[in-house]
Amino acid sequence: MCGRFTQFSNPDELAELFSVREFAAFIPEPSYNLAPKQFLRAIVGHENRRLGALRWGLVPAWAKSEEIGQKLINARAETLAEKPSFREAFKKRRCMIPANGFYEWRKSAKGKVPMYIYQKSEKPFALAGLYEIWRTPAGESLGTCTIVTTEPNSLMASIHNRMPAILSPANIDSWLDRSISETAQLHQLLQPFPSEKMAAYKISSLVNSPKNNSEACFKPVSLSDASTEIS
DNA sequence: CCAGACGTTGTT
DNA sequence: GTCTGG
DNA sequence: CCAGACGTTGTT
DNA sequence: GTCTGG
């Protein structure tokens, strides 16, 4: 699963790296500990990619209240086309969520150990997401999203049984293209990201508190942990 | 027909 | 909104 | 994802 | 244990 991650690159860097053509009025502040229910930065659109904000936890168009969003923070890649909550967004409202890294808690005999996983290049990468624009009872629009998960690659398998779907640079364009809606073609874009391009290390429990979004969250708990990182 | 669900994860 | 269960 | 709450009454 | 909040 993917329930916490970082977003700290400048909007300008993201624009350069991901061919963003427009900026929304509201772009959330950088965060070292993004949690569900918070507004995150997302890129939508195809011909004109736009960097803006979506709230994490998808609220389907038919929902009578936004409550359901807290459950829909992840969507399994394998069943996107079937699930009532996701199938419409899967066809027409796909987005990408730039991330610098993400967190997973590895279970050991001693308890859960938080880990930070990132790209060896240390560049931001693209998480596959779906979004909806929900109409509130008051008539206002609320943009919400979910992060797609997939099978773990070999690095992630040592930490967890799922991982977020990371879009290879070559696949981002097709993922965002609304004219594509063929399930098999879209599933093809969601293959597990290559293990060789990723690395992970242990971090401190500072990350556990969703209220703490300081830079210290993703730092190695000690030098020895940095040097014994998995890769 | 109407009512109720609509999700993922990990753990047992 | 749409499907499943009763 | 983890942390933290988990209740009602009457009074201000 | 389970739900809500961040």
mmCIF file of C-alpha atoms (C1' of nucleotides) in Angstrom:
data_model
loop_
_atom_site.group_PDB
_atom_site.id
_atom_site.type_symbol
_atom_site.label_atom_id
_atom_site.label_comp_id
_atom_site.label_asym_id
_atom_site.label_seq_id
_atom_site.Cartn_x
_atom_site.Cartn_y
_atom_site.Cartn_z
ATOM 1 C CA MET A 1 0.000 0.000 0.000
ATOM 2 C CA CYS A 2 1.032 3.562 -0.107
ATOM 3 C CA GLY A 3 -0.183 5.623 2.822
ATOM 4 C CA ARG A 4 2.478 8.281 3.286
ATOM 5 C CA PHE A 5 4.991 9.997 0.973
ATOM 6 C CA THR A 6 7.088 13.085 0.271
ATOM 7 C CA GLN A 7 6.658 15.947 -2.207
ATOM 8 C CA PHE A 8 9.337 18.579 -1.879
ATOM 9 C CA SER A 9 10.618 19.578 -5.327
ATOM 10 C CA ASN A 10 9.935 23.131 -6.477
ATOM 11 C CA PRO A 11 6.976 23.519 -8.838
ATOM 12 C CA ASP A 12 9.450 24.810 -11.439
ATOM 13 C CA GLU A 13 11.518 21.625 -11.218
ATOM 14 C CA LEU A 14 8.357 19.558 -11.589
ATOM 15 C CA ALA A 15 7.280 21.607 -14.586
ATOM 16 C CA GLU A 16 10.648 21.034 -16.245
ATOM 17 C CA LEU A 17 10.793 17.317 -15.495
ATOM 18 C CA PHE A 18 7.148 16.476 -16.258
ATOM 19 C CA SER A 19 6.343 18.926 -19.089
ATOM 20 C CA VAL A 20 3.844 20.936 -17.081
ATOM 21 C CA ARG A 21 2.333 23.776 -19.143
ATOM 22 C CA GLU A 22 0.037 25.432 -16.574
ATOM 23 C CA PHE A 23 -0.009 26.114 -12.856
ATOM 24 C CA ALA A 24 -3.202 26.178 -10.809
ATOM 25 C CA ALA A 25 -3.858 29.057 -8.410
ATOM 26 C CA PHE A 26 -3.362 26.717 -5.455
ATOM 27 C CA ILE A 27 -0.333 24.459 -5.275
ATOM 28 C CA PRO A 28 0.149 22.824 -1.859
ATOM 29 C CA GLU A 29 3.317 23.520 0.132
ATOM 30 C CA PRO A 30 6.099 20.945 0.054
ATOM 31 C CA SER A 31 5.644 18.123 2.553
ATOM 32 C CA TYR A 32 7.978 15.504 3.974
ATOM 33 C CA ASN A 33 5.057 13.528 5.355
ATOM 34 C CA LEU A 34 1.936 13.685 3.207
ATOM 35 C CA ALA A 35 -0.970 11.774 4.724
ATOM 36 C CA PRO A 36 -4.450 10.822 3.511
ATOM 37 C CA LYS A 37 -7.074 13.622 3.642
ATOM 38 C CA GLN A 38 -4.455 16.259 2.892
ATOM 39 C CA PHE A 39 -4.158 18.264 -0.323
ATOM 40 C CA LEU A 40 -1.326 17.041 -2.524
ATOM 41 C CA ARG A 41 0.203 18.216 -5.782
ATOM 42 C CA ALA A 42 -1.066 16.428 -8.857
ATOM 43 C CA ILE A 43 -0.713 16.806 -12.597
ATOM 44 C CA VAL A 44 -3.770 16.431 -14.815
ATOM 45 C CA GLY A 45 -4.438 17.020 -18.493
ATOM 46 C CA HIS A 46 -2.767 15.746 -21.632
ATOM 47 C CA GLU A 47 -2.175 18.422 -24.258
ATOM 48 C CA ASN A 48 -1.861 20.999 -21.491
ATOM 49 C CA ARG A 49 -0.553 19.357 -18.373
ATOM 50 C CA ARG A 50 -1.561 21.325 -15.314
ATOM 51 C CA LEU A 51 0.008 21.224 -11.857
ATOM 52 C CA GLY A 52 -2.543 21.736 -9.103
ATOM 53 C CA ALA A 53 -4.048 20.353 -5.920
ATOM 54 C CA LEU A 54 -6.211 17.324 -5.161
ATOM 55 C CA ARG A 55 -7.288 16.005 -1.799
ATOM 56 C CA TRP A 56 -6.048 12.484 -1.038
ATOM 57 C CA GLY A 57 -8.979 10.061 -0.708
ATOM 58 C CA LEU A 58 -11.209 9.692 -3.749
ATOM 59 C CA VAL A 59 -14.872 10.663 -3.442
ATOM 60 C CA PRO A 60 -16.847 9.110 -6.335
ATOM 61 C CA ALA A 61 -19.325 11.319 -8.170
ATOM 62 C CA TRP A 62 -22.291 9.383 -6.751
ATOM 63 C CA ALA A 63 -21.253 9.755 -3.105
ATOM 64 C CA LYS A 64 -23.774 11.554 -0.904
ATOM 65 C CA SER A 65 -21.076 12.617 1.517
ATOM 66 C CA GLU A 66 -17.331 12.969 1.325
ATOM 67 C CA GLU A 67 -16.895 10.424 4.143
ATOM 68 C CA ILE A 68 -16.126 7.559 1.788
ATOM 69 C CA GLY A 69 -12.942 9.309 0.660
ATOM 70 C CA GLN A 70 -11.040 8.278 3.748
ATOM 71 C CA LYS A 71 -11.346 4.646 2.672
ATOM 72 C CA LEU A 72 -10.393 5.169 -0.955
ATOM 73 C CA ILE A 73 -6.776 6.278 -0.612
ATOM 74 C CA ASN A 74 -5.456 3.379 -2.726
ATOM 75 C CA ALA A 75 -6.825 1.484 -5.708
ATOM 76 C CA ARG A 76 -5.572 -1.916 -6.831
ATOM 77 C CA ALA A 77 -4.252 -1.749 -10.404
ATOM 78 C CA GLU A 78 -5.617 -5.233 -11.092
ATOM 79 C CA THR A 79 -9.269 -4.246 -10.552
ATOM 80 C CA LEU A 80 -9.480 -0.569 -11.550
ATOM 81 C CA ALA A 81 -11.768 -1.290 -14.485
ATOM 82 C CA GLU A 82 -14.330 -3.208 -12.400
ATOM 83 C CA LYS A 83 -14.694 -1.405 -9.093
ATOM 84 C CA PRO A 84 -17.732 0.909 -9.000
ATOM 85 C CA SER A 85 -15.725 3.486 -7.064
ATOM 86 C CA PHE A 86 -12.916 3.679 -9.610
ATOM 87 C CA ARG A 87 -14.036 2.535 -13.070
ATOM 88 C CA GLU A 88 -15.290 5.899 -14.314
ATOM 89 C CA ALA A 89 -12.183 7.712 -13.136
ATOM 90 C CA PHE A 90 -10.044 4.933 -14.626
ATOM 91 C CA LYS A 91 -11.565 5.597 -18.053
ATOM 92 C CA LYS A 92 -11.563 9.366 -18.049
ATOM 93 C CA ARG A 93 -9.837 10.931 -15.063
ATOM 94 C CA ARG A 94 -6.309 9.677 -14.627
ATOM 95 C CA CYS A 95 -3.660 11.856 -13.052
ATOM 96 C CA MET A 96 -0.054 11.597 -11.978
ATOM 97 C CA ILE A 97 1.216 12.498 -8.562
ATOM 98 C CA PRO A 98 4.852 13.580 -8.378
ATOM 99 C CA ALA A 99 6.728 12.130 -5.402
ATOM 100 C CA ASN A 100 10.300 12.322 -4.154
ATOM 101 C CA GLY A 101 9.902 9.138 -2.128
ATOM 102 C CA PHE A 102 7.388 7.179 -0.090
ATOM 103 C CA TYR A 103 7.132 5.425 3.263
ATOM 104 C CA GLU A 104 6.320 1.850 4.174
ATOM 105 C CA TRP A 105 6.376 0.136 7.565
ATOM 106 C CA ARG A 106 8.232 -3.169 7.479
ATOM 107 C CA LYS A 107 7.040 -5.661 10.052
ATOM 108 C CA SER A 108 9.640 -7.380 12.167
ATOM 109 C CA ALA A 109 9.530 -9.380 15.383
ATOM 110 C CA LYS A 110 10.227 -6.161 17.246
ATOM 111 C CA GLY A 111 7.378 -4.290 15.600
ATOM 112 C CA LYS A 112 6.931 -2.000 12.625
ATOM 113 C CA VAL A 113 10.022 -0.304 11.258
ATOM 114 C CA PRO A 114 9.429 2.724 9.038
ATOM 115 C CA MET A 115 11.377 2.743 5.762
ATOM 116 C CA TYR A 116 11.926 5.433 3.141
ATOM 117 C CA ILE A 117 11.947 4.376 -0.502
ATOM 118 C CA TYR A 118 13.163 6.674 -3.280
ATOM 119 C CA GLN A 119 14.710 6.756 -6.724
ATOM 120 C CA LYS A 120 18.496 6.268 -6.841
ATOM 121 C CA SER A 121 18.776 9.266 -9.152
ATOM 122 C CA GLU A 122 17.101 11.235 -6.328
ATOM 123 C CA LYS A 123 14.767 12.741 -8.897
ATOM 124 C CA PRO A 124 11.029 12.915 -8.364
ATOM 125 C CA PHE A 125 8.965 10.193 -10.020
ATOM 126 C CA ALA A 126 5.345 9.813 -11.117
ATOM 127 C CA LEU A 127 2.771 7.904 -9.079
ATOM 128 C CA ALA A 128 -0.271 6.750 -11.057
ATOM 129 C CA GLY A 129 -3.489 8.224 -9.699
ATOM 130 C CA LEU A 130 -7.193 8.633 -10.432
ATOM 131 C CA TYR A 131 -9.251 11.691 -9.601
ATOM 132 C CA GLU A 132 -12.846 12.883 -9.341
ATOM 133 C CA ILE A 133 -14.446 16.271 -9.037
ATOM 134 C CA TRP A 134 -17.115 15.854 -6.376
ATOM 135 C CA ARG A 135 -19.986 18.274 -6.059
ATOM 136 C CA THR A 136 -20.644 19.142 -2.399
ATOM 137 C CA PRO A 137 -24.241 19.490 -1.171
ATOM 138 C CA ALA A 138 -23.516 23.214 -1.034
ATOM 139 C CA GLY A 139 -22.731 23.124 -4.746
ATOM 140 C CA GLU A 140 -18.973 23.554 -4.523
ATOM 141 C CA SER A 141 -16.400 21.411 -6.306
ATOM 142 C CA LEU A 142 -13.922 19.224 -4.442
ATOM 143 C CA GLY A 143 -11.109 17.532 -6.345
ATOM 144 C CA THR A 144 -10.039 14.231 -4.773
ATOM 145 C CA CYS A 145 -7.698 11.443 -5.806
ATOM 146 C CA THR A 146 -6.439 7.932 -5.080
ATOM 147 C CA ILE A 147 -3.015 6.336 -5.589
ATOM 148 C CA VAL A 148 -2.848 3.120 -7.634
ATOM 149 C CA THR A 149 -1.005 0.165 -6.091
ATOM 150 C CA THR A 150 0.532 -2.848 -7.757
ATOM 151 C CA GLU A 151 2.653 -5.944 -7.114
ATOM 152 C CA PRO A 152 5.920 -5.219 -5.339
ATOM 153 C CA ASN A 153 9.210 -5.391 -7.243
ATOM 154 C CA SER A 154 12.069 -7.336 -5.622
ATOM 155 C CA LEU A 155 13.251 -4.395 -3.503
ATOM 156 C CA MET A 156 9.746 -3.732 -2.204
ATOM 157 C CA ALA A 157 8.954 -7.398 -1.620
ATOM 158 C CA SER A 158 11.467 -7.343 1.243
ATOM 159 C CA ILE A 159 9.482 -4.530 2.853
ATOM 160 C CA HIS A 160 5.831 -4.962 1.933
ATOM 161 C CA ASN A 161 3.422 -6.938 -0.242
ATOM 162 C CA ARG A 162 2.248 -3.947 -2.324
ATOM 163 C CA MET A 163 3.781 -0.795 -3.721
ATOM 164 C CA PRO A 164 2.517 2.303 -5.486
ATOM 165 C CA ALA A 165 2.303 2.124 -9.277
ATOM 166 C CA ILE A 166 5.171 4.269 -10.589
ATOM 167 C CA LEU A 167 4.858 5.429 -14.201
ATOM 168 C CA SER A 168 7.976 5.108 -16.329
ATOM 169 C CA PRO A 169 8.693 8.432 -18.072
ATOM 170 C CA ALA A 170 7.715 6.871 -21.406
ATOM 171 C CA ASN A 171 4.300 5.863 -20.020
ATOM 172 C CA ILE A 172 3.188 9.132 -18.452
ATOM 173 C CA ASP A 173 1.809 10.556 -21.673
ATOM 174 C CA SER A 174 -0.459 7.593 -22.377
ATOM 175 C CA TRP A 175 -1.660 7.452 -18.769
ATOM 176 C CA LEU A 176 -2.810 11.073 -18.969
ATOM 177 C CA ASP A 177 -4.348 10.734 -22.459
ATOM 178 C CA ARG A 178 -8.120 10.758 -22.005
ATOM 179 C CA SER A 179 -8.675 9.333 -25.489
ATOM 180 C CA ILE A 180 -7.140 6.061 -24.306
ATOM 181 C CA SER A 181 -9.573 3.918 -22.335
ATOM 182 C CA GLU A 182 -8.743 0.364 -23.308
ATOM 183 C CA THR A 183 -8.179 -1.621 -20.121
ATOM 184 C CA ALA A 184 -5.382 -3.893 -21.333
ATOM 185 C CA GLN A 185 -3.472 -0.964 -22.784
ATOM 186 C CA LEU A 186 -3.773 1.010 -19.552
ATOM 187 C CA HIS A 187 -2.822 -1.966 -17.384
ATOM 188 C CA GLN A 188 0.326 -2.271 -19.465
ATOM 189 C CA LEU A 189 1.426 1.130 -18.142
ATOM 190 C CA LEU A 190 1.226 -0.012 -14.528
ATOM 191 C CA GLN A 191 3.932 -2.675 -14.432
ATOM 192 C CA PRO A 192 6.059 -2.660 -11.257
ATOM 193 C CA PHE A 193 8.808 -0.050 -11.531
ATOM 194 C CA PRO A 194 12.305 -1.578 -11.953
ATOM 195 C CA SER A 195 13.927 -2.451 -8.656
ATOM 196 C CA GLU A 196 17.391 -1.414 -9.884
ATOM 197 C CA LYS A 197 16.319 2.209 -10.034
ATOM 198 C CA MET A 198 15.129 2.328 -6.432
ATOM 199 C CA ALA A 199 16.708 2.218 -2.984
ATOM 200 C CA ALA A 200 15.463 2.163 0.615
ATOM 201 C CA TYR A 201 16.701 2.723 4.148
ATOM 202 C CA LYS A 202 15.430 2.689 7.723
ATOM 203 C CA ILE A 203 14.190 5.915 9.244
ATOM 204 C CA SER A 204 13.165 7.024 12.719
ATOM 205 C CA SER A 205 9.640 6.892 14.109
ATOM 206 C CA LEU A 206 9.340 10.679 13.700
ATOM 207 C CA VAL A 207 7.429 9.875 10.532
ATOM 208 C CA ASN A 208 4.735 8.003 12.455
ATOM 209 C CA SER A 209 2.965 11.153 13.528
ATOM 210 C CA PRO A 210 1.067 12.501 10.532
ATOM 211 C CA LYS A 211 1.298 15.956 12.076
ATOM 212 C CA ASN A 212 5.071 15.960 11.764
ATOM 213 C CA ASN A 213 6.043 16.952 8.243
ATOM 214 C CA SER A 214 9.581 18.094 8.958
ATOM 215 C CA GLU A 215 12.555 17.179 6.829
ATOM 216 C CA ALA A 216 13.795 14.931 9.640
ATOM 217 C CA CYS A 217 11.064 12.423 8.732
ATOM 218 C CA PHE A 218 12.930 10.893 5.814
ATOM 219 C CA LYS A 219 16.488 11.114 7.149
ATOM 220 C CA PRO A 220 18.279 7.858 8.051
ATOM 221 C CA VAL A 221 17.877 7.082 11.745
ATOM 222 C CA SER A 222 21.672 6.726 11.972
ATOM 223 C CA LEU A 223 24.717 6.627 9.725
ATOM 224 C CA SER A 224 24.808 2.860 10.015
ATOM 225 C CA ASP A 225 21.282 2.678 8.613
ATOM 226 C CA ALA A 226 22.235 4.841 5.672
ATOM 227 C CA SER A 227 25.200 2.589 4.923
ATOM 228 C CA THR A 228 23.199 -0.623 5.283
ATOM 229 C CA GLU A 229 20.485 0.528 2.924
ATOM 230 C CA ILE A 230 18.840 -1.992 0.683
ATOM 231 C CA SER A 231 19.325 -1.526 -3.033
ATOM 232 C "C1'" DC B 1 -39.438 -4.046 -6.324
ATOM 233 C "C1'" DC B 2 -36.352 -1.472 -2.568
ATOM 234 C "C1'" DA B 3 -32.091 -1.435 0.399
ATOM 235 C "C1'" DG B 4 -27.484 -1.251 0.734
ATOM 236 C "C1'" DA B 5 -22.906 -1.355 -0.842
ATOM 237 C "C1'" DC B 6 -19.516 0.764 -3.455
ATOM 238 C "C1'" DG B 7 -12.096 -0.028 -0.557
ATOM 239 C "C1'" DT B 8 -7.318 -1.657 0.782
ATOM 240 C "C1'" DT B 9 -4.290 -3.507 3.996
ATOM 241 C "C1'" DG B 10 -2.686 -6.969 7.088
ATOM 242 C "C1'" DT B 11 -3.682 -10.543 10.283
ATOM 243 C "C1'" DT B 12 -5.762 -14.736 11.854
ATOM 244 C "C1'" DG C 1 -24.667 5.894 -10.823
ATOM 245 C "C1'" DT C 2 -24.950 0.864 -10.853
ATOM 246 C "C1'" DC C 3 -24.810 -3.626 -9.101
ATOM 247 C "C1'" DT C 4 -25.987 -7.206 -5.656
ATOM 248 C "C1'" DG C 5 -28.853 -9.180 -2.145
ATOM 249 C "C1'" DG C 6 -33.289 -10.063 -0.194
ATOM 250 C "C1'" DC D 1 -0.288 4.981 6.663
ATOM 251 C "C1'" DC D 2 -0.302 5.939 12.181
ATOM 252 C "C1'" DA D 3 -2.285 8.424 16.277
ATOM 253 C "C1'" DG D 4 -5.856 9.200 19.096
ATOM 254 C "C1'" DA D 5 -10.469 8.952 20.526
ATOM 255 C "C1'" DC D 6 -14.063 6.164 21.964
ATOM 256 C "C1'" DG D 7 -19.984 10.086 26.173
ATOM 257 C "C1'" DT D 8 -24.038 12.732 27.870
ATOM 258 C "C1'" DT D 9 -26.093 16.305 30.430
ATOM 259 C "C1'" DG D 10 -26.827 20.913 31.450
ATOM 260 C "C1'" DT D 11 -24.844 25.301 31.887
ATOM 261 C "C1'" DT D 12 -22.024 29.150 30.207
ATOM 262 C "C1'" DG E 1 -11.844 -3.349 18.496
ATOM 263 C "C1'" DT E 2 -13.064 0.316 15.334
ATOM 264 C "C1'" DC E 3 -13.621 4.782 13.627
ATOM 265 C "C1'" DT E 4 -11.967 9.519 12.806
ATOM 266 C "C1'" DG E 5 -8.422 12.880 12.067
ATOM 267 C "C1'" DG E 6 -4.138 14.320 9.988
#
